């Protein structure tokens, strides 16, 4: 099948109000880690530690977005992508995390936002995409309950400076991933380990999510306020009672632990007994403090996991069977290519009464991309996105309130502990010379978005002919 011209998808199937975009995060693209008064973040420090990042990669330059933002936004415009999700770097705005404000940081984001608006691109901002100011880590970071207060100060600052132009906000990005990897396993910044670090971070981040939502609502009553969660379709490896129970615990950990308290349901202790430990950190009023009535929930889904019971894994008693062992197709991250996850996840989360609206704030894939004659024919990524969109539209047609889809990511970028090897972009980046090449997936996305009657202009027709 000619996937470029015959995907079986049309933008119209998703409706006129459906939000289309791409997502990024400050640390993964900006670089300029100490420019113009920026303070260090936990990721600046973590990437400098030996053996933490594959290939000893760091993000001191990354995609150089701090300097190239106008040309990258121009590319976004060329791709006809109407919404751009990015995050503020907390330590660029507040170098010590709290207190003194860095005016150069405020100026930078003002310029970025103004340029986007001038180009007709709507900003979608994440307040926290994992890059805690290092100065706060020295005081315990997310394992210190005071972090909730530091975070609300930062949220107030952002609302105050940017809220006149930014209408769409996300409070926290994927809490389960950064607390699990950064505070339990120690494989992400800040490299803490163990149940006590994890428990505190989990609880304080959850409280900060509710608190951040309330700050934004108070200061920006008309804003569209959300927060994002990673989600994974979970299946047991067999029908055995043990595997089914193990799959339930993993599902609880990965899909329910962080969202349920936000929805006012408390922690799902009954299905994951280790969560009882959290009562140590609870204070009166926390159940109410964690809850917030978000306008939308951002879901970020990439894959499915198949789970087997295991005595050797503490707390969850389960292990994940990697895609390679299951002999199914997988991406550069080792994640199974399983588009049906999109459908299952949408059905699952839409069953929560408290969710008003879902936006897929991330979906995408890393595949080995090669430049041949100046072009990147990333057919696997193009197909991955199309297949996911088919699943999304299937759920939408069954009544799921899903109103947006953002590809991860605009450009290849710094993939945390994996360094630069996994490439997720619609646009290829040659990191040596900071050159960009729009990949086939980017061209396809542009054509797909251009089908809309408002955009069907000469330009897009000329482009199709040109290719
Ligand atoms: C989730 C995270 O939000 C983002 O930072 C990461 O790069 C992508 N998924 C891909 O792993």
Tab-separated table of C-alpha atoms and ligand atoms in Angstrom, residues 25 28 129-130 173-174 300 302 333 335 362 408 413 415-416 424, ligand 1:
chain	number	residue	atom	x	y	z
A	25	UNK	CA	10.468	19.420	26.443
A	28	UNK	CA	15.573	17.691	25.505
A	129	UNK	CA	9.009	18.192	32.370
A	130	UNK	CA	11.529	16.598	34.757
A	173	UNK	CA	4.654	15.515	32.707
A	174	UNK	CA	4.461	11.745	33.276
A	300	UNK	CA	0.953	9.629	26.451
A	302	UNK	CA	3.588	4.297	23.123
A	333	UNK	CA	13.561	1.883	22.621
A	335	UNK	CA	9.095	-0.999	22.897
A	362	UNK	CA	2.431	12.289	23.167
A	408	UNK	CA	6.407	13.106	20.055
A	413	UNK	CA	16.305	15.239	20.559
A	415	UNK	CA	16.225	10.981	24.911
A	416	UNK	CA	17.238	11.112	28.584
A	424	UNK	CA	11.720	10.375	17.604
B	1	LIG	C1	7.811	10.523	27.430
B	1	LIG	C2	8.457	11.797	27.856
B	1	LIG	O1	7.526	12.757	28.234
B	1	LIG	C3	9.425	12.356	26.838
B	1	LIG	O2	10.251	13.238	27.500
B	1	LIG	C4	10.172	11.216	26.165
B	1	LIG	O3	11.209	11.689	25.351
B	1	LIG	C5	9.204	10.406	25.357
B	1	LIG	N1	8.147	9.900	26.217
B	1	LIG	C6	9.833	9.243	24.605
B	1	LIG	O4	10.413	8.368	25.494
